[in-house]
Coordinates of N, CA, C and O in Angstrom, one line a residue:
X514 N 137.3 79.0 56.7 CA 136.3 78.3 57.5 C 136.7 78.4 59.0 O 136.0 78.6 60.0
X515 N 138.0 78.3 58.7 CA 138.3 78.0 60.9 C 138.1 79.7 61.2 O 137.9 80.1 62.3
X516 N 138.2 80.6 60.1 CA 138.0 82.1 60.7 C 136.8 82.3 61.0 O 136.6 83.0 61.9
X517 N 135.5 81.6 60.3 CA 134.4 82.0 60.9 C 133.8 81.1 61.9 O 132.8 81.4 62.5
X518 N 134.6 80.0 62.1 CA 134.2 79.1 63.6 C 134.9 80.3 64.7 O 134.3 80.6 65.7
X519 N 136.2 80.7 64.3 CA 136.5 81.5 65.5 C 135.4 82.6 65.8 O 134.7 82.7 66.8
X520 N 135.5 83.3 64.7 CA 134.1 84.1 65.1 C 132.4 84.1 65.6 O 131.6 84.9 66.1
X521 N 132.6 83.1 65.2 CA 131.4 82.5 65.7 C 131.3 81.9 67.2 O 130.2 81.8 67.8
X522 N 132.6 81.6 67.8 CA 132.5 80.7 68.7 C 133.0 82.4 69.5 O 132.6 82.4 70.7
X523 N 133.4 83.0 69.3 CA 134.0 84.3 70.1 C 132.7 85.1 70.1 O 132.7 85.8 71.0
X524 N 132.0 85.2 69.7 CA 130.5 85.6 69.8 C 129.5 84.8 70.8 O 128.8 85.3 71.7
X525 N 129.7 83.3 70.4 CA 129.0 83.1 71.5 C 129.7 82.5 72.7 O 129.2 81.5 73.1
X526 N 130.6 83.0 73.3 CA 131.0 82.9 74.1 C 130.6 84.3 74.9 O 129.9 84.4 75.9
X527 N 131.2 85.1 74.2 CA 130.9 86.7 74.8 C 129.1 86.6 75.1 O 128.8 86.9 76.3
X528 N 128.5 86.3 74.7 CA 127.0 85.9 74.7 C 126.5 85.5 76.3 O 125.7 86.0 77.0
X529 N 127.4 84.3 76.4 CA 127.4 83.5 77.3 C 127.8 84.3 78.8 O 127.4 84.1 79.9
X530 N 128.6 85.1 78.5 CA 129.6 85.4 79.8 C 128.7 86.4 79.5 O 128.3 86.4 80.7
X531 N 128.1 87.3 79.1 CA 127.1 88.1 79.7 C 126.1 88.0 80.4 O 126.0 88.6 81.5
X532 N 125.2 87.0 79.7 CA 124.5 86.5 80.3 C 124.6 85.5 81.8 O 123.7 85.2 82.6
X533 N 125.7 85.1 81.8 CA 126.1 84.4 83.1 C 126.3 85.9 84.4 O 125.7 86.0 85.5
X534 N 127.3 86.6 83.8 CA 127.3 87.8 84.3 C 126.3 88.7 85.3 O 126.4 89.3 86.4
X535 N 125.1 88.6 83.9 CA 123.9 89.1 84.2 C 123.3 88.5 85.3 O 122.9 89.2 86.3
X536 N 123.2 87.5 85.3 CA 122.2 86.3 86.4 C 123.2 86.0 87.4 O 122.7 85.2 88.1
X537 N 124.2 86.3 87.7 CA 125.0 86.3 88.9 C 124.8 87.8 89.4 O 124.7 87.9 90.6
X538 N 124.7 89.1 88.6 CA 124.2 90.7 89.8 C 123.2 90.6 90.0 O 122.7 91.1 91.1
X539 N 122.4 89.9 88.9 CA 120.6 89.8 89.8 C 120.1 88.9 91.0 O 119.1 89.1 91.7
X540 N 121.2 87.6 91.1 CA 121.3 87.0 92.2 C 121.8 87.7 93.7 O 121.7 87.4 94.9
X541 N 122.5 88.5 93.0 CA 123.6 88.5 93.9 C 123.0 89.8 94.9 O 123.3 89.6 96.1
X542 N 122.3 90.8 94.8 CA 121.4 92.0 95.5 C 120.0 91.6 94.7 O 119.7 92.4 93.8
X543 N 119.1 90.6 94.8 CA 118.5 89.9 94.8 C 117.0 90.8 95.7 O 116.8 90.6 96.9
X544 N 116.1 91.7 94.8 CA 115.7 92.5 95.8 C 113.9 92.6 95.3 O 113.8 92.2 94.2
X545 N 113.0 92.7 95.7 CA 111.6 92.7 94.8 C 111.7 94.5 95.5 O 112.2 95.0 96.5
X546 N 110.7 95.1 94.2 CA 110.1 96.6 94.9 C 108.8 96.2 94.7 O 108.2 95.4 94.0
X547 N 108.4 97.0 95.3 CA 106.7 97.3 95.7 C 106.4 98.7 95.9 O 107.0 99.5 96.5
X548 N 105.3 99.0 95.2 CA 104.6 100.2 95.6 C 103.7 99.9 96.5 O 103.3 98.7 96.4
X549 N 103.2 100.7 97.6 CA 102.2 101.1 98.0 C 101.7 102.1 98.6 O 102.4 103.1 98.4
X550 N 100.3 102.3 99.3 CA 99.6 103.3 99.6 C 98.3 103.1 100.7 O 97.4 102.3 100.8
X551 N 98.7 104.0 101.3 CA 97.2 104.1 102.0 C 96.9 105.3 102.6 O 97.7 106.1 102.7
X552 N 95.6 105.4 103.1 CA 94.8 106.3 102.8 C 93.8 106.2 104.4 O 93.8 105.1 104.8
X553 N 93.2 107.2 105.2 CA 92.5 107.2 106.0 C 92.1 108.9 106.5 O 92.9 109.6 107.1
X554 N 91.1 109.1 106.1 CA 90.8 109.9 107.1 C 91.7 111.5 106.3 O 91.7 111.7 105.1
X555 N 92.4 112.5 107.4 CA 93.2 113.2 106.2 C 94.8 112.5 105.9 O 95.8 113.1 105.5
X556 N 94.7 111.5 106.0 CA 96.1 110.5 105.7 C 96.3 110.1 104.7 O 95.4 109.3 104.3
X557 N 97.6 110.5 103.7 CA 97.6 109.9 102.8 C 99.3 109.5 102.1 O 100.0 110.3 101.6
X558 N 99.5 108.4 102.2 CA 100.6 108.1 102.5 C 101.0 107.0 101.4 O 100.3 106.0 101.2
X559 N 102.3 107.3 100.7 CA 102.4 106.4 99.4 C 103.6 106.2 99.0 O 104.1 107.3 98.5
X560 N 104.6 105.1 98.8 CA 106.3 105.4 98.2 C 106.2 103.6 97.6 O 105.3 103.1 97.0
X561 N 107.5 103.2 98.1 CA 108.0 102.2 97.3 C 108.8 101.2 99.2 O 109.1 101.6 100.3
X562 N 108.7 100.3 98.7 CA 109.7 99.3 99.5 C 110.4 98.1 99.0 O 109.9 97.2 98.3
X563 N 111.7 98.1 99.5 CA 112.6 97.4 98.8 C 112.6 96.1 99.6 O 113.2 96.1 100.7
X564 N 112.0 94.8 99.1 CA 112.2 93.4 100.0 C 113.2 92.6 99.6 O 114.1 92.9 98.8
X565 N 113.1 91.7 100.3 CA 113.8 90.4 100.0 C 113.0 89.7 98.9 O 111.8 90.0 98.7
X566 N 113.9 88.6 97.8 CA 113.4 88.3 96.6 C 112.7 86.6 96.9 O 112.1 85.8 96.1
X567 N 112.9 86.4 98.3 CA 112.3 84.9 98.6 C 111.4 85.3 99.6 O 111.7 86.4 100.0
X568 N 110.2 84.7 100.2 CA 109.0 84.4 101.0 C 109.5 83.4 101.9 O 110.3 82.5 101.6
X569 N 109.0 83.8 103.3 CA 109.5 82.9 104.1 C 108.0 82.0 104.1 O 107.0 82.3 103.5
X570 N 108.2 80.8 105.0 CA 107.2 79.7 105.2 C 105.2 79.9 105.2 O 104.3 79.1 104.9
X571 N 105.1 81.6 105.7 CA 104.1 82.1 105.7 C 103.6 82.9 104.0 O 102.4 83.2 103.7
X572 N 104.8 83.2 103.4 CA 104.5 84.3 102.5 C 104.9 85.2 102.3 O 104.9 85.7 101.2
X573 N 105.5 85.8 103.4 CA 105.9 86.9 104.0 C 107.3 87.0 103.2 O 108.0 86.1 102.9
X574 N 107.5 88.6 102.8 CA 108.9 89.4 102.5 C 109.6 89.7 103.6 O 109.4 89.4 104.8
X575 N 110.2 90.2 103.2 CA 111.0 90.8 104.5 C 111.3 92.4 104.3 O 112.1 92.7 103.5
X576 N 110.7 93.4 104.8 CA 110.6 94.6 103.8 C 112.2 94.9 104.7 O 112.4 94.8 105.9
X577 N 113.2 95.4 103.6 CA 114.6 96.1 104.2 C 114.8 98.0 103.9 O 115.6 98.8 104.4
X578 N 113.9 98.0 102.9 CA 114.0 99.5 102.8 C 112.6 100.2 102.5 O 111.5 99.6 102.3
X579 N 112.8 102.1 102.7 CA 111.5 102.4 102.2 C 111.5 103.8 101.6 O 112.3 104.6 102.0
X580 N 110.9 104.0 100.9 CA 110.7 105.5 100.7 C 109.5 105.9 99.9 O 108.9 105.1 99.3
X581 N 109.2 107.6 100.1 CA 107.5 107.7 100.2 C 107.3 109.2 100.8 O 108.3 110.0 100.9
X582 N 106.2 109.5 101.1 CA 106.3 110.0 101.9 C 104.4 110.1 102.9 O 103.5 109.3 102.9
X583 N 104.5 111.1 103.5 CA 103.2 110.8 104.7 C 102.6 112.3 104.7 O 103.2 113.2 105.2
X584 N 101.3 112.4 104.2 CA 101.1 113.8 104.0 C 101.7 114.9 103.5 O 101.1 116.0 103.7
X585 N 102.9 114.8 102.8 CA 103.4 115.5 102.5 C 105.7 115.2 102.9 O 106.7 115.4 102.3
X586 N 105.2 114.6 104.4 CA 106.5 114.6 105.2 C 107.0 113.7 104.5 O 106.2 112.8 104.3
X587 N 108.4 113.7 103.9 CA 109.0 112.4 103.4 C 110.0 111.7 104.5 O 110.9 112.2 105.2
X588 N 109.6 110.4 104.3 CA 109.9 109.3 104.8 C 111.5 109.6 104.9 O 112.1 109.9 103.9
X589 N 112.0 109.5 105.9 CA 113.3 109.3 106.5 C 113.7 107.7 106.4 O 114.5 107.3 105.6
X590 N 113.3 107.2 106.9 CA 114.1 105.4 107.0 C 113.1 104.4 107.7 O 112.1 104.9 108.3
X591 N 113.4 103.2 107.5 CA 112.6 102.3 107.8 C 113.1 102.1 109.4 O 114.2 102.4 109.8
X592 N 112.1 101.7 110.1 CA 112.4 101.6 111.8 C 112.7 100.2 111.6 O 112.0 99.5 110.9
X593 N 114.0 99.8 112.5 CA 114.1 98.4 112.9 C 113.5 97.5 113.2 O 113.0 97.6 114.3
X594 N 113.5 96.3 112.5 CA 112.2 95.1 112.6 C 113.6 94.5 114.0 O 114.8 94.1 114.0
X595 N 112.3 94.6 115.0 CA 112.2 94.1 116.2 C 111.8 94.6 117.1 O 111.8 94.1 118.2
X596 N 111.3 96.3 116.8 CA 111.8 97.2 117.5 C 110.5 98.1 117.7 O 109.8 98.2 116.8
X597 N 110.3 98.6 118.5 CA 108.4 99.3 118.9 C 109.1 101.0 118.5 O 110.2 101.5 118.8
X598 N 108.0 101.6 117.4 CA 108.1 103.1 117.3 C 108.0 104.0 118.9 O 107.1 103.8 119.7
X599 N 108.8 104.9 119.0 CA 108.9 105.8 120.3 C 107.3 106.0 120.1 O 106.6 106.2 119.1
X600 N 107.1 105.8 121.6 CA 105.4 106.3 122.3 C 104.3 105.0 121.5 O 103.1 105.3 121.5
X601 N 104.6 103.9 121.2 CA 103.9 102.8 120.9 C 104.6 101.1 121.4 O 104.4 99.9 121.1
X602 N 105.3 101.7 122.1 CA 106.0 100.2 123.0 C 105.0 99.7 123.2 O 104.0 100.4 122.6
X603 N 104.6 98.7 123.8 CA 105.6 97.2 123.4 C 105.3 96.5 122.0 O 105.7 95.4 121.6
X604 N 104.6 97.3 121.4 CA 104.3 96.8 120.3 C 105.6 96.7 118.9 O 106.1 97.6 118.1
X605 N 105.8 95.7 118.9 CA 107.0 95.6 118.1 C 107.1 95.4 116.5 O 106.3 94.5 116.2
X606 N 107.5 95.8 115.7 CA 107.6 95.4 114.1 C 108.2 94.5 113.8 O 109.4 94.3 114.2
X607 N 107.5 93.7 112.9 CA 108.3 92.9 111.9 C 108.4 93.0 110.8 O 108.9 92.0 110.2
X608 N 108.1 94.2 110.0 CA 108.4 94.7 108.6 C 108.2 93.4 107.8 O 109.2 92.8 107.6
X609 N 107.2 92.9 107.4 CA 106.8 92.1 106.9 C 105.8 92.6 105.4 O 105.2 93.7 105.4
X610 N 105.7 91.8 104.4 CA 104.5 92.2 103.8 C 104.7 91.0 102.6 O 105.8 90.6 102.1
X611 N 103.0 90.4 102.2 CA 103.0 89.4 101.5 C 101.7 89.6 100.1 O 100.6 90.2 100.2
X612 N 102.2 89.0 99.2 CA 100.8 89.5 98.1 C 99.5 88.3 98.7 O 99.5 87.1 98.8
X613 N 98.4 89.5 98.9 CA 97.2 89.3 99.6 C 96.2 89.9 99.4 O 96.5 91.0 98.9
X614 N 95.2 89.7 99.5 CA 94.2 90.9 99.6 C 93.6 91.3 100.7 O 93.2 92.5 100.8
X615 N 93.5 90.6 101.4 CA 93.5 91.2 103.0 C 94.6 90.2 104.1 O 94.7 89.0 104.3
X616 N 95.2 91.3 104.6 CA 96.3 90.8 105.6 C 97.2 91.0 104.8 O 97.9 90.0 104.7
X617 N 97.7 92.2 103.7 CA 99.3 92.0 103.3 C 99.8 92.0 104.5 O 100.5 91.0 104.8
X618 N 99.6 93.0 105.6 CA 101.2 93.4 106.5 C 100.6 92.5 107.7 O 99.4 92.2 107.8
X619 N 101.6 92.1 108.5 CA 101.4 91.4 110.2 C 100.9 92.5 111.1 O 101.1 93.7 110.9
X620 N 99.9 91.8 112.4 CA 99.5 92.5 113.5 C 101.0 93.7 114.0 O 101.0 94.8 114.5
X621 N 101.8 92.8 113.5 CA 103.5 94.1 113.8 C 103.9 94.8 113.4 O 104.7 95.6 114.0
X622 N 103.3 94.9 111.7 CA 103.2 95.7 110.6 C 104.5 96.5 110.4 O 105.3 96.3 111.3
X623 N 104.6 97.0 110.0 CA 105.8 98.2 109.2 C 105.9 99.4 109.9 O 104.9 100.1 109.8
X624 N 106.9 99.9 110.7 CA 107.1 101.3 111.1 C 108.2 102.0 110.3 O 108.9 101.2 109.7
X625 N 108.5 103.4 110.1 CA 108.8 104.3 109.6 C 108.9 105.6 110.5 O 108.1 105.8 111.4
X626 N 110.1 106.8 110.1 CA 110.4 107.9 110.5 C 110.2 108.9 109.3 O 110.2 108.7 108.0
X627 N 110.0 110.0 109.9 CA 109.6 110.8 108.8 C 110.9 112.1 109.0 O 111.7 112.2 109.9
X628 N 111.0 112.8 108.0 CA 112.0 113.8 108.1 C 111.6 114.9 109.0 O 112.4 115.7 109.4
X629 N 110.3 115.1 109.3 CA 110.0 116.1 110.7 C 110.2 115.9 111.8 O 110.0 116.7 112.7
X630 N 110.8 114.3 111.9 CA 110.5 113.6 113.7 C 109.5 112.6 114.2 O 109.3 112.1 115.3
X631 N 108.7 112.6 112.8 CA 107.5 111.7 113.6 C 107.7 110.1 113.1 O 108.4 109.7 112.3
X632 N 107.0 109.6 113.7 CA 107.2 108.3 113.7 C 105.6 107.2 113.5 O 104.5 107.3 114.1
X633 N 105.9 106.5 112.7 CA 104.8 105.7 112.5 C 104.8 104.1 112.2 O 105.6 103.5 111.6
X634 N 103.8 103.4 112.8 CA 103.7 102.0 112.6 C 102.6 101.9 111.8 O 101.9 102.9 111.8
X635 N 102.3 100.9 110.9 CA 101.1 100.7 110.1 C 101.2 99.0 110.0 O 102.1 98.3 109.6
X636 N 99.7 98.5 110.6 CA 99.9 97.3 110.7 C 98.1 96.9 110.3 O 97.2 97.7 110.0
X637 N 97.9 95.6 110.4 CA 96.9 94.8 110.5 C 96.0 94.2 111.4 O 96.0 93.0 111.6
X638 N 95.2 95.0 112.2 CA 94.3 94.4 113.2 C 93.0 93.5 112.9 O 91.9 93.9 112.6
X639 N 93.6 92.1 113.0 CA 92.5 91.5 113.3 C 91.9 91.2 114.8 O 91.4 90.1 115.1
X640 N 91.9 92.0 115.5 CA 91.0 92.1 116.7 C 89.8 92.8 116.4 O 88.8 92.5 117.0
X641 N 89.7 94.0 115.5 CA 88.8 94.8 115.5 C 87.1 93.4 114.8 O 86.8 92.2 114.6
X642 N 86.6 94.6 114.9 CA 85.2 94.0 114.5 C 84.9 93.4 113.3 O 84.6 92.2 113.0
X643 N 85.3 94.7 112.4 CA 85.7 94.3 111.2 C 87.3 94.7 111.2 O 87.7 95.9 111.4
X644 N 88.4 93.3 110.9 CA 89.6 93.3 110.6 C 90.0 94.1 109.5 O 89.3 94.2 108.5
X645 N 91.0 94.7 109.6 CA 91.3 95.7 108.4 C 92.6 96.7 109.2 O 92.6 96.3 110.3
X646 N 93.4 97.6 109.0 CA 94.7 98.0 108.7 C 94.1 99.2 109.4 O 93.0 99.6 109.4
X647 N 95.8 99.7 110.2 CA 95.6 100.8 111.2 C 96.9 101.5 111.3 O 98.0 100.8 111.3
X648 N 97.0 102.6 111.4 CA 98.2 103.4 111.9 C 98.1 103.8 112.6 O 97.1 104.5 112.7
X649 N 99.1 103.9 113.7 CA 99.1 104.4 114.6 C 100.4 105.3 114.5 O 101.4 104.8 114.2
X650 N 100.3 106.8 114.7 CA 101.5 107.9 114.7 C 101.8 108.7 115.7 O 101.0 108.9 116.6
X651 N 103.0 109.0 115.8 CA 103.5 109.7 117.1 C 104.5 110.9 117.0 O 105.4 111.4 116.2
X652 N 103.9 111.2 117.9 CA 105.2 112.9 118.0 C 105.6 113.2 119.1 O 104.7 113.1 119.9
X653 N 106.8 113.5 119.5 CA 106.9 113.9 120.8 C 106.0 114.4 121.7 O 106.3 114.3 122.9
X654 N 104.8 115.0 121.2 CA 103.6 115.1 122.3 C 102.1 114.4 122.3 O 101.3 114.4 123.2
X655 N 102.0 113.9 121.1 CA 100.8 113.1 120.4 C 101.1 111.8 120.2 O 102.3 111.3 120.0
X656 N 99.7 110.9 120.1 CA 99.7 109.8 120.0 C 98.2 109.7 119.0 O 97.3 110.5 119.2
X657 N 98.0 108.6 118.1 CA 96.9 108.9 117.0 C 96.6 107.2 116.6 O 97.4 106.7 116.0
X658 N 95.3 106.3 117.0 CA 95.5 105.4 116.2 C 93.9 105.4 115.2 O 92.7 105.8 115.5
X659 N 94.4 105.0 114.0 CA 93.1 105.3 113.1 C 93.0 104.4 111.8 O 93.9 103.8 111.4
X660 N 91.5 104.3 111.3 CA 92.0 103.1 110.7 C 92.7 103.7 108.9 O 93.2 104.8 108.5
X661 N 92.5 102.9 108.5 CA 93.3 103.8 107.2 C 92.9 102.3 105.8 O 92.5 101.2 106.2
X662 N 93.0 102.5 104.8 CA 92.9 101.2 103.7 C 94.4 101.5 103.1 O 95.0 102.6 103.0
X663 N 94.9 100.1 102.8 CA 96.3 100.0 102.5 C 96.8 99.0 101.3 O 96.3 97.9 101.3
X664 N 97.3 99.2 100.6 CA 97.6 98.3 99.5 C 98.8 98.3 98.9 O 99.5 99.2 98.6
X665 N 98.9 97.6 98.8 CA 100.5 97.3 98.1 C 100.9 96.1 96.7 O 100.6 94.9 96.8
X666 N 101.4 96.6 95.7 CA 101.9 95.3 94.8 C 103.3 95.6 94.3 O 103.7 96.7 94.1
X667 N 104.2 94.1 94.0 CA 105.3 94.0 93.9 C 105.1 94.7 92.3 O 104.2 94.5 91.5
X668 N 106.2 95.7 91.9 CA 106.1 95.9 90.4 C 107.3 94.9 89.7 O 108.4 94.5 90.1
X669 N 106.8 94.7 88.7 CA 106.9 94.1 87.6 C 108.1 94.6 86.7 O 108.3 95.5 86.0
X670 N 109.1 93.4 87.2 CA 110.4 93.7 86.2 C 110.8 93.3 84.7 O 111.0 92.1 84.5
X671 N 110.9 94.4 83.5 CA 110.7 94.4 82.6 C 112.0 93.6 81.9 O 113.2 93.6 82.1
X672 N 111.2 93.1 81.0 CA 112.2 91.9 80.3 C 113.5 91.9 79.8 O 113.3 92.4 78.6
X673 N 114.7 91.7 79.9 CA 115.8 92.2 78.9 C 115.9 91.7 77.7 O 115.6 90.5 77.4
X674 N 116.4 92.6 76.7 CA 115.8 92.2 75.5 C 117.1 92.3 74.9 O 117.7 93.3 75.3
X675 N 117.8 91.7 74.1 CA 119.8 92.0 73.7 C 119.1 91.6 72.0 O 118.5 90.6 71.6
X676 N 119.6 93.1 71.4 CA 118.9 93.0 70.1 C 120.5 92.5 69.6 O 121.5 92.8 70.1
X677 N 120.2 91.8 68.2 CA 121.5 91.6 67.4 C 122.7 92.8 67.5 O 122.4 93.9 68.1
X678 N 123.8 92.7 67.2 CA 124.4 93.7 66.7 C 124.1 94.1 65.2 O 123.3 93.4 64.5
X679 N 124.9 95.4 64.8 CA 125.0 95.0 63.2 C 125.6 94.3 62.6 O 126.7 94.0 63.0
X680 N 124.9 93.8 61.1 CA 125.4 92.8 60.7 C 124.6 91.5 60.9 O 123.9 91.1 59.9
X681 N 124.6 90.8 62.0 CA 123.8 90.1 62.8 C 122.3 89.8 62.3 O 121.6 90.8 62.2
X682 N 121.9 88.6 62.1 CA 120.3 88.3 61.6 C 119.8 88.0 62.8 O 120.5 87.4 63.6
X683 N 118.6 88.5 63.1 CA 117.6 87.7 64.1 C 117.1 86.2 64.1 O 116.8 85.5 65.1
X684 N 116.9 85.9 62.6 CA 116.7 84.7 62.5 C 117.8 83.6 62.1 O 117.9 83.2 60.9
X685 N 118.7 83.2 63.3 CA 119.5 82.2 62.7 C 119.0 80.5 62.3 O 117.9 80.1 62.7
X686 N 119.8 79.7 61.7 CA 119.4 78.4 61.5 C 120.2 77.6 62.0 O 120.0 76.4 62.0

């Protein structure tokens, strides 16, 4: 009898310390992904961004990473939130984005580098007539702003599932 309390209790212990385990690395780099995409004109631009796993007071993520690519050009790195894309000063980013249906990104919207050199902001104008999403892109000799439709959703993290070992019933009492 005390052999199968040990066993039993060395089971669920190991059980335990997994699962504690578990929910301390998911805390611990604590990250949401998102796909998105948008589209304007001959623009067509679509990858993944890596946020923060809390919403600040407004809603808002905090996007920290990205990848994708832009017509074809793949995405080099996310441009620093604070910081205006070369040839679009003073206009500054806050890499922001929140689940919405209109207005995911801020008037400061999200900028990015591409592996050719070009550079881009994509944000939310509500000044226009009709409010709706714009990029504006740059190259060392060009400047381009246009409007574009934009969408984004957080994807969905699939459930962990820890099946018995062998031996092991699913249905205990």
């Amino acid at each position: 009898m005390q052999e199968l309390f040990r066993l039993f209790l060395s089971k669920s212990v190991s059980v335990a310390l997994f699962v504690a385990v578990a929910l301390f690395v998911q805390n611990a780099g604590a990250e949401k992904i998102w796909n998105w995409t948008y589209r304007g004109g001959s623009i067509v631009a679509s990858g993944t961004f890596t946020t923060s796993e809390n919403v600040d007071s407004l809603g808002f993520y905090q996007i920290s990473g990205i990848a994708g690519h832009r017509n074809g050009d793949p995405i080099k790195k996310l441009h620093p939130t604070g910081s205006a894309i070369p040839g679009n000063e003073p206009h500054t980013l806050d890499n922001l984005i929140r689940i919405d249906t209109k207005g995911q990104i801020t008037v400061h919207g999200f900028g990015f580098s591409t592996a050719s050199g070009n550079y881009v902001n994509t944000f939310f104008s509500d000044s226009l007539a009709t409010p709706g999403y714009m990029e504006v892109f740059t190259t060392v000799s060009t400047f381009s702003e246009l409007p574009v439709t934009f969408l984004a959703t957080p994807v969905t993290e699939p459930e962990i599932n820890v099946e018995p070992t062998a031996g092991e019933s699913k249905d205990r009492d």
